[in-house]
Amino acid sequence: MTDTDPFAHVPHEPGAPKKDPIVTADNVHRHFGGLTAVEVDHFEVQRGAITALIGPNGAGKSTFFNLLTGFDKPQSGEWLFNGHSLKGVSPAAVARAGKVRTFQLTKALSRMTVIENMRLGASRQRGENFFAAFVPKLWAQREEEITAQAHVLLKRFKLYEKKDDYAGSLSGGQRKLLEMARALMSEPEMVMLDEPMAGVNPALTESLLDHIVELKNEGVTVLFVEHDMHMVRRISDWVVVMAEGRIIAEGPPSTVMQNEEVQAAYLGVHHDTDLSEEGPA
Ligand SMILES: Nc1ncnc2c1ncn2[C@@H]1O[C@H](COP(=O)(O)OP(=O)(O)O)[C@@H](O)[C@H]1O
Ligand SMILES: [Mg+2]
C-alpha cells in the first residue's frame, strides 16, 4: 500500500470511517412487517473508489440500494451525499444531485428503442426546467445536446448500431451495457450498480469490468453489488459485507473473505459464491 491509498489507514471493521466519504449513512432501518431487511448502524463510501457490496441472497443489499437512491423509504435513518441529506428526496432529485443507480430493463422500457431509453436517463428532460419549457428554442438545443451525448455513450458501449432497435431485442449482455450507459446520461458523480454482471457471457463481462474501471479513472465513485468474488477481487478497492440486513465486515478484497463471520454468513445460506482464494478449478 502507498501513502496515496485512501484505504491505507481504514480499519478492517464494519462501519469503518473513510478518508473522504462521498456517502455516509446512520441507523438506516427498513422492516417489511416482521422482517428486518436493512439494519445498518453506520456506513461510509470512499470518494473516487470502487466499493463492492457483497453478501448472501436476502442480505438486504438491493433494499439498501433502493433506500440510498430514494426508491424506498426506511422506518428510520439518515444519509448524506456530499454532505447533504438525501432523506425523503425523490429518485429524480437524487439523480440530479449526482448519484444514480442502474435499472433493469422493464417490459415498458423494452418496448422503447435504445436511443429512447438513453433519453430517459438524461438529467434535464423537456419540461423539467420551467424556463426552458416556455422557450422552444432552448428545448430544441437541449434535445440536441441529449442526442449528441447519447451517441457518444452508445459508441463507447458498442451499442450505436443498435440505437434504433427496440431495447427488448438486445441480448442479455447488451441490456446490461444499456443499463450502464443510460445511468451515465445524467453525468453522475457516483453510480450504483446492482449485479451488473448477472447473466452476462464471459466476453461481455470483461468489457463491463473495463467500463467500471474506466468510470473510476474518470473520477466517478462506484458502488456495486456482485455475487462473483472473482469479479469483486479484480476491480474493487474495498469490500463491504452484508448479512441479515447488517454490515458484518469490511476490508480489502484480498482478505475480507477470510473473516470468520463472513464465512459463517455464507455457509448459512444456499448460494453459488466460491469462497476460495484461487477460484474454480
Ligand atoms: N418489497 C418487499 N416486501 C417484503 N419483503 C421484501 C421486499 N423487498 C425485499 N424484501 C425482503 O428483504 C430481504 C432483503 O432483500 P434484498 O434487499 O432483495 O436482498 P439482497 O439484494 O441482498 O439479495 C429479503 O428477505 C427479502 O425477501
Ligand atoms: Mg439483490
CSV table of C-alpha atoms and ligand atoms in Angstrom, one decimal:
chain,number,residue,atom,x,y,z
A,1,MET,CA,0.0,0.0,0.0
A,2,THR,CA,1.2,3.5,-0.7
A,3,ASP,CA,0.6,6.8,1.1
A,4,THR,CA,-1.9,7.8,-1.5
A,5,ASP,CA,-4.0,4.7,-1.0
A,6,PRO,CA,-7.2,6.2,0.6
A,7,PHE,CA,-7.7,2.9,2.4
A,8,ALA,CA,-4.3,2.6,3.9
A,9,HIS,CA,-5.4,3.6,7.4
A,10,VAL,CA,-9.0,2.4,7.3
A,11,PRO,CA,-9.7,-0.2,9.9
A,12,HIS,CA,-11.0,-3.6,8.7
A,13,GLU,CA,-14.3,-3.4,10.6
A,14,PRO,CA,-18.0,-2.8,9.9
A,15,GLY,CA,-18.8,0.9,9.5
A,16,ALA,CA,-15.2,1.9,9.2
A,17,PRO,CA,-14.8,5.7,8.7
A,18,LYS,CA,-13.2,6.6,5.3
A,19,LYS,CA,-10.7,9.3,4.5
A,20,ASP,CA,-13.0,11.3,2.2
A,21,PRO,CA,-16.6,9.8,2.3
A,22,ILE,CA,-19.0,10.8,-0.5
A,23,VAL,CA,-21.8,8.9,1.2
A,24,THR,CA,-22.4,8.4,4.9
A,25,ALA,CA,-25.4,6.6,6.4
A,26,ASP,CA,-26.5,6.2,10.0
A,27,ASN,CA,-29.1,3.9,11.7
A,28,VAL,CA,-30.9,3.0,8.5
A,29,HIS,CA,-33.7,0.6,9.3
A,30,ARG,CA,-36.1,-1.0,6.9
A,31,HIS,CA,-38.6,-3.6,8.1
A,32,PHE,CA,-41.2,-5.4,6.0
A,33,GLY,CA,-43.8,-6.4,8.5
A,34,GLY,CA,-41.8,-8.5,11.0
A,35,LEU,CA,-38.9,-9.0,8.6
A,36,THR,CA,-35.8,-6.8,9.1
A,37,ALA,CA,-34.4,-6.2,5.7
A,38,VAL,CA,-31.9,-3.5,6.5
A,39,GLU,CA,-30.4,-2.5,9.9
A,40,VAL,CA,-27.3,-0.5,9.1
A,41,ASP,CA,-25.7,1.3,12.0
A,42,HIS,CA,-23.1,3.2,10.1
A,43,PHE,CA,-21.8,3.1,6.5
A,44,GLU,CA,-19.3,5.2,4.5
A,45,VAL,CA,-18.3,5.1,0.9
A,46,GLN,CA,-14.9,6.4,-0.1
A,47,ARG,CA,-15.0,9.0,-2.9
A,48,GLY,CA,-13.4,8.0,-6.2
A,49,ALA,CA,-13.0,4.3,-5.3
A,50,ILE,CA,-14.7,1.2,-6.4
A,51,THR,CA,-16.6,-0.4,-3.5
A,52,ALA,CA,-18.2,-3.8,-3.7
A,53,LEU,CA,-21.2,-4.6,-1.6
A,54,ILE,CA,-21.5,-8.4,-1.2
A,55,GLY,CA,-23.5,-10.8,1.0
A,56,PRO,CA,-25.7,-13.9,0.7
A,57,ASN,CA,-29.1,-13.7,-1.0
A,58,GLY,CA,-31.6,-11.8,1.0
A,59,ALA,CA,-28.9,-9.9,2.9
A,60,GLY,CA,-30.6,-6.6,2.2
A,61,LYS,CA,-28.2,-5.3,-0.5
A,62,SER,CA,-30.9,-4.3,-3.0
A,63,THR,CA,-33.1,-2.8,-0.4
A,64,PHE,CA,-30.2,-0.7,0.9
A,65,PHE,CA,-29.5,0.5,-2.7
A,66,ASN,CA,-33.2,1.5,-3.0
A,67,LEU,CA,-33.1,3.4,0.3
A,68,LEU,CA,-29.9,5.3,-0.6
A,69,THR,CA,-31.3,6.3,-4.0
A,70,GLY,CA,-34.8,7.3,-2.9
A,71,PHE,CA,-36.7,4.4,-4.4
A,72,ASP,CA,-37.8,3.1,-1.0
A,73,LYS,CA,-38.2,4.8,2.4
A,74,PRO,CA,-36.8,3.4,5.7
A,75,GLN,CA,-38.6,3.4,9.0
A,76,SER,CA,-35.7,5.4,10.4
A,77,GLY,CA,-32.2,6.6,9.4
A,78,GLU,CA,-30.2,9.5,7.9
A,79,TRP,CA,-27.9,9.5,5.0
A,80,LEU,CA,-25.8,12.2,3.3
A,81,PHE,CA,-24.4,12.6,-0.2
A,82,ASN,CA,-21.6,15.1,-0.4
A,83,GLY,CA,-22.6,16.3,3.0
A,84,HIS,CA,-26.2,16.9,2.1
A,85,SER,CA,-29.1,14.9,3.5
A,86,LEU,CA,-30.9,12.9,0.9
A,87,LYS,CA,-33.6,11.6,3.3
A,88,GLY,CA,-37.0,11.9,1.7
A,89,VAL,CA,-35.5,13.1,-1.6
A,90,SER,CA,-37.1,11.7,-4.8
A,91,PRO,CA,-35.2,9.4,-7.1
A,92,ALA,CA,-35.1,12.1,-9.8
A,93,ALA,CA,-33.7,14.6,-7.3
A,94,VAL,CA,-31.2,12.1,-6.1
A,95,ALA,CA,-30.0,11.6,-9.7
A,96,ARG,CA,-29.8,15.4,-10.2
A,97,ALA,CA,-27.7,15.6,-7.1
A,98,GLY,CA,-25.2,13.3,-8.9
A,99,LYS,CA,-26.0,9.8,-7.6
A,100,VAL,CA,-27.7,7.3,-9.9
A,101,ARG,CA,-28.4,3.6,-9.8
A,102,THR,CA,-28.8,1.3,-12.8
A,103,PHE,CA,-32.2,-0.3,-13.5
A,104,GLN,CA,-33.1,-3.5,-15.1
A,105,LEU,CA,-34.9,-3.1,-18.4
A,106,THR,CA,-38.6,-3.4,-17.5
A,107,LYS,CA,-41.2,-4.5,-20.0
A,108,ALA,CA,-42.2,-0.9,-20.8
A,109,LEU,CA,-38.5,0.1,-21.5
A,110,SER,CA,-38.1,-3.0,-23.7
A,111,ARG,CA,-40.8,-1.6,-26.0
A,112,MET,CA,-38.8,1.6,-26.5
A,113,THR,CA,-35.8,1.9,-28.7
A,114,VAL,CA,-32.3,2.0,-27.4
A,115,ILE,CA,-32.0,5.8,-28.0
A,116,GLU,CA,-35.3,6.5,-26.3
A,117,ASN,CA,-34.0,4.6,-23.3
A,118,MET,CA,-30.9,6.8,-23.3
A,119,ARG,CA,-33.0,10.0,-23.4
A,120,LEU,CA,-34.9,8.9,-20.3
A,121,GLY,CA,-31.6,8.8,-18.4
A,122,ALA,CA,-30.8,12.4,-19.3
A,123,SER,CA,-30.8,14.8,-16.3
A,124,ARG,CA,-32.8,17.7,-17.9
A,125,GLN,CA,-35.8,16.4,-19.7
A,126,ARG,CA,-38.1,18.8,-21.6
A,127,GLY,CA,-40.4,20.5,-19.1
A,128,GLU,CA,-38.2,19.8,-16.1
A,129,ASN,CA,-36.8,23.3,-16.5
A,130,PHE,CA,-39.6,25.8,-16.0
A,131,PHE,CA,-38.0,28.5,-18.1
A,132,ALA,CA,-36.9,26.2,-21.0
A,133,ALA,CA,-40.4,24.7,-21.1
A,134,PHE,CA,-41.7,28.1,-22.5
A,135,VAL,CA,-38.8,28.7,-24.9
A,136,PRO,CA,-39.0,26.2,-27.8
A,137,LYS,CA,-35.5,27.2,-29.0
A,138,LEU,CA,-34.0,26.1,-25.6
A,139,TRP,CA,-35.9,22.8,-25.8
A,140,ALA,CA,-34.5,22.1,-29.2
A,141,GLN,CA,-31.0,23.0,-28.1
A,142,ARG,CA,-31.2,20.7,-25.0
A,143,GLU,CA,-32.7,17.9,-27.1
A,144,GLU,CA,-29.8,18.1,-29.5
A,145,GLU,CA,-27.3,18.0,-26.6
A,146,ILE,CA,-29.0,15.0,-25.2
A,147,THR,CA,-28.9,13.2,-28.5
A,148,ALA,CA,-25.2,14.0,-29.0
A,149,GLN,CA,-24.4,12.8,-25.5
A,150,ALA,CA,-26.4,9.6,-26.1
A,151,HIS,CA,-24.5,8.9,-29.3
A,152,VAL,CA,-21.1,9.3,-27.6
A,153,LEU,CA,-22.1,6.9,-24.8
A,154,LEU,CA,-23.7,4.4,-27.2
A,155,LYS,CA,-20.4,4.3,-29.3
A,156,ARG,CA,-18.4,3.8,-26.1
A,157,PHE,CA,-20.6,0.9,-25.1
A,158,LYS,CA,-20.7,-0.5,-28.6
A,159,LEU,CA,-24.4,-0.1,-28.9
A,160,TYR,CA,-24.5,2.7,-31.5
A,161,GLU,CA,-25.5,0.4,-34.4
A,162,LYS,CA,-28.5,-0.7,-32.2
A,163,LYS,CA,-29.7,2.8,-31.4
A,164,ASP,CA,-33.0,2.5,-33.3
A,165,ASP,CA,-33.7,-1.2,-32.3
A,166,TYR,CA,-36.1,-2.0,-29.6
A,167,ALA,CA,-34.3,-2.4,-26.3
A,168,GLY,CA,-36.2,-5.7,-25.9
A,169,SER,CA,-34.4,-7.2,-28.9
A,170,LEU,CA,-30.9,-6.8,-27.2
A,171,SER,CA,-29.0,-9.7,-25.8
A,172,GLY,CA,-28.7,-10.1,-22.0
A,173,GLY,CA,-25.2,-8.6,-22.0
A,174,GLN,CA,-26.2,-5.7,-24.3
A,175,ARG,CA,-29.1,-4.9,-21.9
A,176,LYS,CA,-26.6,-4.6,-19.1
A,177,LEU,CA,-24.4,-2.3,-21.2
A,178,LEU,CA,-27.5,-0.2,-22.0
A,179,GLU,CA,-28.4,0.0,-18.3
A,180,MET,CA,-25.0,1.3,-17.5
A,181,ALA,CA,-24.9,3.7,-20.5
A,182,ARG,CA,-28.3,5.1,-19.5
A,183,ALA,CA,-27.2,5.7,-15.9
A,184,LEU,CA,-24.3,7.7,-17.3
A,185,MET,CA,-26.6,10.1,-19.2
A,186,SER,CA,-27.0,12.2,-16.1
A,187,GLU,CA,-23.2,12.6,-15.8
A,188,PRO,CA,-23.2,11.2,-12.2
A,189,GLU,CA,-20.6,11.7,-9.6
A,190,MET,CA,-21.5,8.3,-8.2
A,191,VAL,CA,-23.0,5.2,-9.8
A,192,MET,CA,-24.6,2.3,-8.0
A,193,LEU,CA,-24.7,-0.9,-10.0
A,194,ASP,CA,-26.9,-3.8,-8.7
A,195,GLU,CA,-25.4,-7.0,-10.1
A,196,PRO,CA,-24.1,-5.5,-13.3
A,197,MET,CA,-22.6,-8.8,-14.4
A,198,ALA,CA,-25.6,-11.1,-13.8
A,199,GLY,CA,-26.5,-13.2,-16.8
A,200,VAL,CA,-23.7,-11.8,-18.9
A,201,ASN,CA,-21.4,-14.0,-21.0
A,202,PRO,CA,-17.7,-14.0,-20.3
A,203,ALA,CA,-16.6,-11.8,-23.2
A,204,LEU,CA,-19.1,-9.1,-22.2
A,205,THR,CA,-18.2,-9.5,-18.5
A,206,GLU,CA,-14.6,-8.4,-19.4
A,207,SER,CA,-16.0,-5.4,-21.2
A,208,LEU,CA,-18.3,-4.5,-18.3
A,209,LEU,CA,-15.4,-4.7,-15.9
A,210,ASP,CA,-13.3,-2.5,-18.1
A,211,HIS,CA,-16.1,0.1,-18.3
A,212,ILE,CA,-16.4,0.1,-14.5
A,213,VAL,CA,-12.6,0.7,-14.1
A,214,GLU,CA,-12.8,3.4,-16.7
A,215,LEU,CA,-15.5,5.2,-14.7
A,216,LYS,CA,-13.2,5.2,-11.7
A,217,ASN,CA,-10.4,6.6,-13.8
A,218,GLU,CA,-12.7,9.4,-14.8
A,219,GLY,CA,-13.2,10.2,-11.2
A,220,VAL,CA,-16.7,8.6,-10.7
A,221,THR,CA,-17.3,6.8,-7.4
A,222,VAL,CA,-18.7,3.3,-7.9
A,223,LEU,CA,-20.7,1.1,-5.5
A,224,PHE,CA,-21.7,-2.2,-6.9
A,225,VAL,CA,-23.4,-5.4,-5.8
A,226,GLU,CA,-21.9,-8.6,-7.1
A,227,HIS,CA,-22.0,-12.3,-6.3
A,228,ASP,CA,-18.9,-13.4,-8.1
A,229,MET,CA,-15.9,-12.9,-5.8
A,230,HIS,CA,-13.5,-13.2,-8.7
A,231,MET,CA,-15.1,-10.1,-10.3
A,232,VAL,CA,-15.1,-8.4,-6.9
A,233,ARG,CA,-11.4,-9.1,-6.4
A,234,ARG,CA,-10.5,-7.9,-9.8
A,235,ILE,CA,-11.9,-4.4,-9.7
A,236,SER,CA,-12.8,-3.4,-6.2
A,237,ASP,CA,-10.7,-1.3,-3.8
A,238,TRP,CA,-12.8,-2.1,-0.8
A,239,VAL,CA,-15.5,-4.7,0.1
A,240,VAL,CA,-18.4,-4.3,2.4
A,241,VAL,CA,-20.2,-7.4,3.5
A,242,MET,CA,-23.9,-7.5,4.5
A,243,ALA,CA,-25.8,-10.4,6.1
A,244,GLU,CA,-29.3,-10.3,7.6
A,245,GLY,CA,-29.6,-6.6,7.0
A,246,ARG,CA,-26.4,-5.6,8.8
A,247,ILE,CA,-22.9,-4.8,7.8
A,248,ILE,CA,-20.8,-7.6,9.3
A,249,ALA,CA,-17.4,-6.9,7.8
A,250,GLU,CA,-15.3,-4.5,5.7
A,251,GLY,CA,-11.9,-4.8,4.2
A,252,PRO,CA,-9.7,-5.1,1.1
A,253,PRO,CA,-10.9,-7.7,-1.4
A,254,SER,CA,-7.8,-9.9,-0.8
A,255,THR,CA,-8.6,-10.6,2.8
A,256,VAL,CA,-12.2,-9.8,3.6
A,257,MET,CA,-13.5,-13.4,2.8
A,258,GLN,CA,-11.2,-14.8,5.4
A,259,ASN,CA,-13.2,-13.2,8.1
A,260,GLU,CA,-14.9,-15.9,10.2
A,261,GLU,CA,-18.2,-14.1,10.4
A,262,VAL,CA,-18.3,-13.7,6.6
A,263,GLN,CA,-17.6,-17.4,6.1
A,264,ALA,CA,-20.3,-18.3,8.6
A,265,ALA,CA,-22.8,-16.0,6.9
A,266,TYR,CA,-22.2,-17.5,3.5
A,267,LEU,CA,-22.3,-21.1,4.9
A,268,GLY,CA,-25.7,-20.4,6.5
A,269,VAL,CA,-27.3,-19.8,3.1
A,270,HIS,CA,-27.7,-21.7,-0.1
A,271,HIS,CA,-25.5,-19.8,-2.5
A,272,ASP,CA,-23.3,-20.1,-5.5
A,273,THR,CA,-20.4,-18.0,-4.3
A,274,ASP,CA,-17.0,-19.5,-4.4
A,275,LEU,CA,-15.2,-18.5,-1.3
A,276,SER,CA,-11.8,-19.9,-2.2
A,277,GLU,CA,-9.0,-17.5,-3.0
A,278,GLU,CA,-7.9,-19.3,-6.1
A,279,GLY,CA,-11.3,-19.5,-7.8
A,280,PRO,CA,-12.9,-22.5,-9.5
A,281,ALA,CA,-10.7,-25.3,-10.8
B,1,LIG,N1,-40.9,-5.2,-1.1
B,1,LIG,C1,-40.6,-6.2,-0.2
B,1,LIG,N2,-41.6,-6.7,0.6
B,1,LIG,C2,-41.3,-7.6,1.5
B,1,LIG,N3,-40.1,-8.2,1.7
B,1,LIG,C3,-39.1,-7.7,1.0
B,1,LIG,C4,-39.3,-6.7,0.0
B,1,LIG,N4,-38.1,-6.4,-0.6
B,1,LIG,C5,-37.2,-7.2,0.0
B,1,LIG,N5,-37.8,-7.9,0.9
B,1,LIG,C6,-37.1,-8.9,1.8
B,1,LIG,O1,-36.0,-8.2,2.4
B,1,LIG,C7,-34.9,-9.1,2.5
B,1,LIG,C8,-33.7,-8.4,1.8
B,1,LIG,O2,-33.9,-8.5,0.4
B,1,LIG,P1,-32.9,-7.8,-0.7
B,1,LIG,O3,-32.6,-6.5,-0.3
B,1,LIG,O4,-33.5,-8.0,-2.0
B,1,LIG,O5,-31.7,-8.8,-0.5
B,1,LIG,P2,-30.4,-9.0,-1.5
B,1,LIG,O6,-30.4,-7.9,-2.5
B,1,LIG,O7,-29.2,-8.9,-0.6
B,1,LIG,O8,-30.5,-10.4,-2.1
B,1,LIG,C9,-35.3,-10.4,1.9
B,1,LIG,O9,-35.7,-11.2,3.0
B,1,LIG,C10,-36.4,-10.0,1.0
B,1,LIG,O10,-37.3,-11.1,0.9
B,2,MG,MG,-30.4,-8.1,-4.7
